[in-house]
Amino acid sequence: MNWINLEHLLRPLDAPRQVTQAPELDHARLCQQALQLAGGLRQRGVSRLAVHLDDAAQLAVALLGAWRAGVQVLLPADLQPATRERWNAEVDLWLSDQPGDLMPSDLPGPALPAGDLDLEQCRISLCTSGSSGEPKRIDKQLRQLANEVTALERLWGSTLGDAWIIGSVATQHIYGLLFRVLWPLCAGRGFERRQLPFPEDLQRASREHPSFAWVASPALLKRMGDNLDWPALRQVRQVFSSGGELPALAAERLQQCLGQWPTEILGSSETGGIAWRQGEALWQPFADVHLSQDEHGALRIASSYLPAGHVEQSADAAEFAENGRFRLLGRLDRIVKLEEKRISLPMLEQALCSHPWVAEARLGMIEEGRAYLGAVLVPTPAGLHALRNQGRRALVEALRTHLAGHCETLALPRRWRLLRQLPLNTQGKLPQATLQRLLLAQRNMAPEVLERRREGEELHLRLAVPLDLACFPGHFPQTPVLPGVVQIDWAIALASDLLQVERRFAGMEVLKFQQLVRPGDELALALRLDHERGKLYFAFTCAGQPCSSGRILLEAACA
């Protein structure tokens, strides 16, 4: 590949170079748009710019244009009102896809001449997602980003070759910014404009290219199921994963399906890349990264991706092997006190995940009078089998017994929440506020709606049966089954989109229950409303097999 240093990206090229497609954009046109934007920003006296663009090519235009004009760029984590209020006083203008904001094409000006970017003066500010507290702003020089993309190409450029870069992660954060935008631009690899958060979208985009690579998150890679065309996807050059630890089971499955281990990247907005691994427990530090430990065993990071002379202190405890590789032991800032005893939540989570029934676990403290721990966990297939055939109580007691070998009695979780998957954010993290909501929420009776499609007077839904429905312990304790009355209630509640006026239940006709519905099942629900007769037809199926069906009689509700 014809490498261009990051600071030289606005130089004219001798030959055409594709950047992206749909719509098509080449390097020359990208530079032209960036230089026109630079002129527009300078004409308007803009010196501080907030940028949030879903289109990776438009983000590239905005960054190069702003840097050429000497404008400092802020990449906010999102466009929520609270986020905008937080940063409004620190920027002159917002560029975003949101109505009311401007796009790069809305700021044309006399194009500035092509020129090299100043590695010291060009600045960008990244914002953390606030998953473990208050969001932070991290300021970086262009030199830090240039050093990192150069190191990535040195390590994996020959493996990637001319691979088309397809990503499931946002470009607002350091991982997506480097791997989906800046690295491909410098290397001359085409990239997908949009973030593709679903496995089916990733597969569809991959089929359009003879050579491709994925920039993904653990959240997406864990969801890649048997419905994909795995033989075709084995053409992938490399699978990158970052934003959180990829569970070993998911990594092993990808290795079996793709014939290669995913490449996990350890890093943060503050530090940039720290280390990587492929199918191993130990992490390999990047060549430009120098690691040490403080007196508590937490990693200290020095690298060319940080300001010169700066050493970043992390809260990640680590254990080093003789060859310089290391194992992560959990975060030291997730230590809580119960009755004056220090409890390491990461240690307990690791202990839980060592049980064959647990795929993922997160622990948090609940303060309702006396403080105690709660656990949110995702079972493995074996754990789901135990839940369905032994019941919730047996599963929880087995996990408490297992955990008792790793901690004192007071540290055993007293509240348990079972989920099909963790509700991770776009950065593959479970924010502390979300964890607390999960732990404090009461178990309810609602289904998880995965897909909804209306066709005239018919509604087609894809549902997941939650693992922790409030009705399961009583129906039945050792073999949880979804009650028929709950299925009918779901049909009525989900048919609200079809009802033109408020109606109430008046009876049933031809009711059939043909197959048991269990925790974790995925259901298809077909609803059809006969307005004239006041009848709602419903049919639940699971894996193509009928579960229940009937007609629900509805009458107008009294005024």
XYZ file of C-alpha atoms in Angstrom, residues 79-481:
403
model
C -25.740 14.656 21.105
C -27.940 14.402 24.183
C -29.178 17.765 25.558
C -27.071 17.344 28.701
C -23.961 16.704 26.584
C -24.557 19.766 24.455
C -25.123 21.891 27.542
C -21.899 20.544 29.060
C -19.745 21.606 26.078
C -21.643 24.601 24.607
C -19.491 27.198 26.361
C -16.303 25.553 25.063
C -17.115 25.554 21.325
C -18.085 28.160 18.725
C -20.020 25.860 16.396
C -21.539 22.369 16.171
C -21.201 20.209 13.046
C -23.569 17.226 13.180
C -26.291 15.257 11.415
C -28.850 16.597 13.899
C -31.562 18.977 12.585
C -30.613 22.571 13.318
C -26.865 21.928 13.166
C -24.603 22.489 10.183
C -22.915 19.897 7.980
C -19.451 20.412 6.432
C -21.076 21.201 3.068
C -23.021 24.064 4.702
C -19.800 25.992 5.384
C -18.248 26.559 1.937
C -15.529 29.145 1.637
C -12.626 30.013 -0.606
C -10.486 26.880 -0.454
C -7.259 27.246 1.483
C -4.160 26.046 -0.367
C -3.039 22.475 0.290
C -0.477 22.271 3.046
C 0.951 19.989 5.686
C -0.706 19.772 9.070
C 1.220 20.877 12.141
C 1.640 17.840 14.390
C 2.116 19.983 17.486
C -0.532 22.661 16.915
C -3.374 20.553 15.506
C -5.506 19.423 18.438
C -8.461 17.137 19.064
C -10.408 16.528 22.263
C -12.085 13.187 22.921
C -14.777 12.615 25.517
C -15.189 9.522 27.663
C -18.626 7.921 27.790
C -18.929 8.336 31.545
C -19.425 4.595 32.061
C -17.690 4.731 35.442
C -18.501 8.280 36.502
C -18.492 11.841 35.140
C -17.510 12.125 31.437
C -14.013 13.519 30.932
C -12.372 15.525 28.155
C -9.021 14.265 26.890
C -6.940 16.653 24.775
C -4.516 15.214 22.205
C -2.019 16.552 19.699
C -2.097 15.285 16.147
C 1.392 13.841 16.746
C -0.039 11.324 19.229
C -2.585 10.063 16.677
C 0.056 9.989 13.915
C 2.377 7.874 16.062
C -0.392 5.396 16.774
C -1.613 4.868 13.196
C 1.999 4.423 12.065
C 2.496 1.746 14.722
C -0.727 -0.039 13.709
C 0.347 -0.177 10.081
C 3.781 -1.438 11.054
C 2.208 -4.265 13.044
C -0.712 -5.345 10.832
C -0.425 -3.542 7.489
C 0.894 -6.559 5.597
C -1.912 -8.762 6.953
C -4.615 -6.286 5.942
C -3.250 -5.537 2.469
C -6.017 -3.886 0.459
C -8.816 -4.957 2.817
C -11.948 -2.797 2.860
C -12.522 -1.561 6.432
C -15.984 -2.311 7.859
C -16.846 -1.153 11.364
C -19.545 -1.683 13.971
C -18.221 0.974 16.360
C -18.714 4.735 16.440
C -15.973 7.032 15.162
C -16.495 9.514 18.012
C -14.162 7.524 20.247
C -10.469 6.737 19.935
C -10.843 3.138 18.709
C -13.274 3.938 15.892
C -11.492 7.194 15.020
C -8.137 5.466 14.547
C -9.201 2.135 13.047
C -12.132 3.300 10.864
C -10.938 6.730 9.671
C -7.335 7.854 10.205
C -5.500 4.552 9.727
C -7.388 3.653 6.489
C -6.860 7.178 5.117
C -3.112 6.988 5.657
C -2.852 3.432 4.310
C -5.070 3.997 1.267
C -7.689 1.430 2.308
C -11.305 2.122 1.485
C -13.720 2.210 4.383
C -17.439 1.954 5.042
C -19.115 5.279 5.715
C -21.610 4.084 8.311
C -21.384 2.248 11.605
C -22.956 -1.216 11.135
C -24.145 -2.357 14.584
C -25.816 -5.653 13.565
C -24.185 -8.903 12.375
C -26.452 -9.091 9.305
C -25.353 -5.597 8.217
C -21.710 -6.544 8.691
C -22.212 -9.648 6.545
C -24.024 -7.719 3.799
C -21.240 -5.125 3.572
C -18.536 -7.817 3.621
C -20.046 -9.598 0.611
C -19.495 -6.488 -1.516
C -15.696 -6.778 -1.298
C -13.217 -9.529 -2.159
C -11.036 -8.481 0.778
C -12.286 -6.934 4.012
C -11.540 -6.477 7.715
C -13.791 -5.805 10.702
C -13.446 -3.137 13.368
C -15.903 -4.441 15.922
C -16.903 -4.483 19.569
C -17.327 -7.465 21.903
C -21.045 -6.638 22.010
C -21.405 -7.357 18.279
C -19.004 -10.298 18.080
C -20.885 -12.113 20.856
C -24.120 -11.843 18.844
C -22.839 -13.435 15.630
C -24.947 -16.582 15.353
C -25.493 -19.617 13.152
C -27.681 -17.711 10.671
C -24.617 -16.094 9.046
C -22.818 -17.373 5.954
C -19.643 -18.324 7.812
C -17.825 -19.946 4.833
C -18.083 -16.653 2.901
C -17.054 -14.615 5.930
C -13.848 -16.665 6.330
C -12.379 -14.314 3.712
C -12.038 -11.651 6.424
C -8.398 -10.555 6.705
C -8.557 -9.591 10.374
C -11.140 -9.093 13.118
C -10.388 -6.331 15.612
C -12.243 -6.055 18.916
C -12.012 -3.338 21.559
C -14.096 -1.528 24.150
C -14.176 -4.363 26.668
C -12.990 -7.910 27.159
C -14.244 -10.429 24.600
C -15.486 -13.516 26.486
C -13.353 -16.595 25.845
C -16.351 -18.557 24.512
C -17.046 -15.872 21.896
C -13.377 -15.752 20.856
C -13.251 -19.547 20.513
C -16.426 -19.571 18.424
C -15.007 -16.956 16.049
C -11.823 -18.984 15.712
C -13.852 -22.076 14.810
C -16.083 -20.220 12.332
C -13.477 -17.946 10.717
C -10.287 -19.959 11.091
C -8.573 -17.122 12.964
C -8.546 -15.616 16.431
C -9.942 -12.087 16.801
C -7.346 -9.436 17.640
C -8.309 -7.803 20.936
C -7.048 -4.283 21.602
C -6.575 -2.977 25.129
C -6.606 0.795 25.464
C -8.588 3.869 26.431
C -9.268 7.427 25.331
C -6.658 8.615 27.814
C -3.882 6.207 26.849
C -4.533 5.201 23.265
C -3.541 1.601 22.552
C -1.782 -0.268 25.350
C -1.598 -3.926 24.296
C -3.131 -6.628 22.115
C -3.705 -10.377 22.126
C -4.985 -13.164 19.866
C -6.458 -16.233 21.547
C -4.306 -15.929 24.656
C -4.877 -14.916 28.255
C -1.774 -12.702 28.312
C -1.582 -9.257 26.680
C 1.346 -8.150 24.500
C 2.242 -4.443 24.925
C 2.564 -2.399 21.718
C 6.185 -1.724 20.752
C 5.903 1.994 21.555
C 4.353 1.376 24.986
C 6.365 1.078 28.210
C 4.557 -0.333 31.236
C 5.327 -0.283 34.940
C 3.303 -0.678 38.143
C 2.618 1.419 41.207
C 2.819 0.121 44.776
C -0.712 -1.342 44.457
C 0.100 -3.297 41.291
C -1.812 -0.954 38.965
C -0.462 -0.329 35.462
C 1.410 2.878 34.677
C 1.647 3.676 30.959
C 4.215 5.717 29.045
C 4.118 5.844 25.242
C 4.419 8.022 22.165
C 0.603 8.111 22.105
C 0.689 10.274 25.255
C 2.071 13.795 25.768
C 5.862 13.783 25.924
C 7.086 12.850 29.385
C 3.639 12.006 30.710
C 3.003 8.736 32.549
C -0.663 7.729 32.796
C -1.716 6.053 36.020
C -4.453 3.462 35.509
C -6.619 1.567 37.972
C -6.020 -1.762 36.199
C -4.211 -4.280 38.380
C -1.885 -6.552 36.420
C 0.495 -9.461 36.825
C 3.542 -9.620 34.543
C 5.103 -12.732 33.062
C 8.843 -13.070 32.410
C 8.484 -12.228 28.701
C 6.946 -8.805 29.404
C 3.396 -9.905 28.685
C 0.807 -9.460 31.396
C -2.535 -10.630 32.750
C -5.233 -8.192 33.883
C -6.521 -8.800 37.410
C -9.397 -6.300 37.495
C -9.811 -2.644 38.346
C -8.665 -1.427 41.733
C -11.239 1.389 41.686
C -14.041 -1.194 41.913
C -13.381 -2.119 45.509
C -16.283 -1.596 47.915
C -16.569 -1.837 51.666
C -19.117 -4.076 53.386
C -19.058 -3.996 57.178
C -15.564 -2.461 57.027
C -14.266 -5.294 54.819
C -12.822 -4.502 51.397
C -14.460 -6.486 48.577
C -13.015 -6.590 45.044
C -15.923 -6.686 42.590
C -13.696 -7.694 39.611
C -12.339 -10.634 41.619
C -15.866 -11.852 42.407
C -16.931 -11.363 38.784
C -14.000 -13.451 37.596
C -14.881 -16.123 40.172
C -18.479 -16.211 38.943
C -17.365 -16.433 35.308
C -15.202 -19.440 36.162
C -18.421 -21.406 36.747
C -19.555 -23.280 33.606
C -23.021 -21.745 33.913
C -21.899 -18.101 33.717
C -20.838 -16.307 30.518
C -20.696 -12.764 31.903
C -21.268 -11.180 35.301
C -21.338 -7.672 36.762
C -21.649 -6.893 40.464
C -22.754 -3.723 42.208
C -23.584 -2.538 45.684
C -27.181 -1.956 46.764
C -27.808 0.323 49.713
C -31.280 -0.316 51.095
C -30.784 0.057 54.821
C -27.981 -2.463 55.143
C -25.621 -2.492 52.148
C -25.234 -5.723 50.177
C -24.151 -6.902 46.724
C -26.271 -7.655 43.699
C -25.299 -9.621 40.589
C -26.333 -9.250 36.966
C -25.320 -12.238 34.884
C -25.682 -13.787 31.446
C -25.783 -17.604 31.547
C -23.904 -19.877 29.170
C -25.938 -22.433 27.171
C -25.277 -24.864 30.041
C -26.515 -22.261 32.520
C -29.657 -21.661 30.474
C -30.256 -25.427 30.388
C -29.935 -25.520 34.183
C -32.371 -22.617 34.546
C -34.940 -24.264 32.282
C -34.678 -27.694 33.878
C -33.856 -26.981 37.511
C -35.304 -23.533 38.066
C -34.008 -20.153 39.171
C -33.547 -21.060 42.830
C -31.353 -24.067 42.035
C -29.215 -22.024 39.647
C -28.711 -19.169 42.137
C -27.938 -21.531 45.017
C -25.359 -23.360 42.920
C -23.664 -20.070 42.046
C -23.710 -18.895 45.671
C -22.127 -22.201 46.730
C -19.472 -21.803 44.035
C -18.773 -18.217 45.057
C -18.563 -19.125 48.757
C -15.223 -20.737 47.996
C -13.852 -17.371 46.882
C -15.197 -14.889 49.447
C -16.717 -14.373 52.857
C -20.435 -14.897 53.382
C -21.185 -11.171 53.587
C -19.872 -10.731 50.012
C -22.304 -13.255 48.499
C -24.821 -11.413 46.288
C -28.297 -11.283 47.769
C -30.042 -10.045 44.627
C -29.664 -11.711 41.236
C -30.803 -10.574 37.816
C -30.554 -12.935 34.828
C -30.266 -11.481 31.315
C -29.957 -12.840 27.787
C -27.200 -10.269 27.168
C -25.765 -7.257 28.942
C -27.162 -3.877 27.752
C -23.785 -2.504 26.684
C -23.519 0.967 25.197
C -22.006 1.766 21.800
C -18.515 1.629 23.323
C -19.121 -1.921 24.556
C -19.347 -0.823 28.196
C -21.998 -1.239 30.886
C -22.365 2.208 32.501
C -22.576 2.231 36.280
C -25.965 3.970 36.158
C -27.370 1.215 33.917
C -26.009 -1.484 36.222
C -27.655 0.160 39.222
C -30.992 0.448 37.398
C -30.858 -3.258 36.562
C -30.127 -4.185 40.163
C -32.802 -1.933 41.638
C -35.562 -2.717 39.151
C -38.242 -5.219 40.087
C -38.639 -8.282 37.895
C -41.523 -7.576 35.506
C -43.774 -9.473 33.107
C -42.950 -7.766 29.796
C -41.389 -9.459 26.755
C -38.266 -8.180 25.017
C -39.315 -6.870 21.595
C -36.527 -7.550 19.079
C -38.325 -6.599 15.874
C -41.685 -5.095 14.892
C -43.161 -4.948 11.376
C -46.655 -3.801 10.355
C -48.389 -4.938 7.159
C -51.831 -3.349 6.869
C -54.012 -4.777 9.631
C -51.359 -7.310 10.579
C -48.482 -6.914 12.996
C -45.484 -9.254 13.017
C -43.135 -9.247 15.981
C -40.035 -11.093 17.053
C -39.850 -11.474 20.821
C -37.408 -12.856 23.347
C -38.702 -14.444 26.524
C -36.735 -12.840 29.395
C -34.917 -15.225 31.710
C -36.137 -13.483 34.827
C -39.895 -12.987 34.406
C -41.634 -12.515 37.731
C -44.050 -15.377 36.947
C -41.423 -18.097 36.486
C -40.745 -18.999 40.159
C -44.439 -19.802 40.597
C -45.006 -21.406 37.190
C -43.165 -23.612 37.896
C -40.306 -23.481 40.485
C -38.210 -26.285 38.954
C -39.382 -26.086 35.338
C -40.260 -22.477 34.457
C -42.935 -22.202 31.772
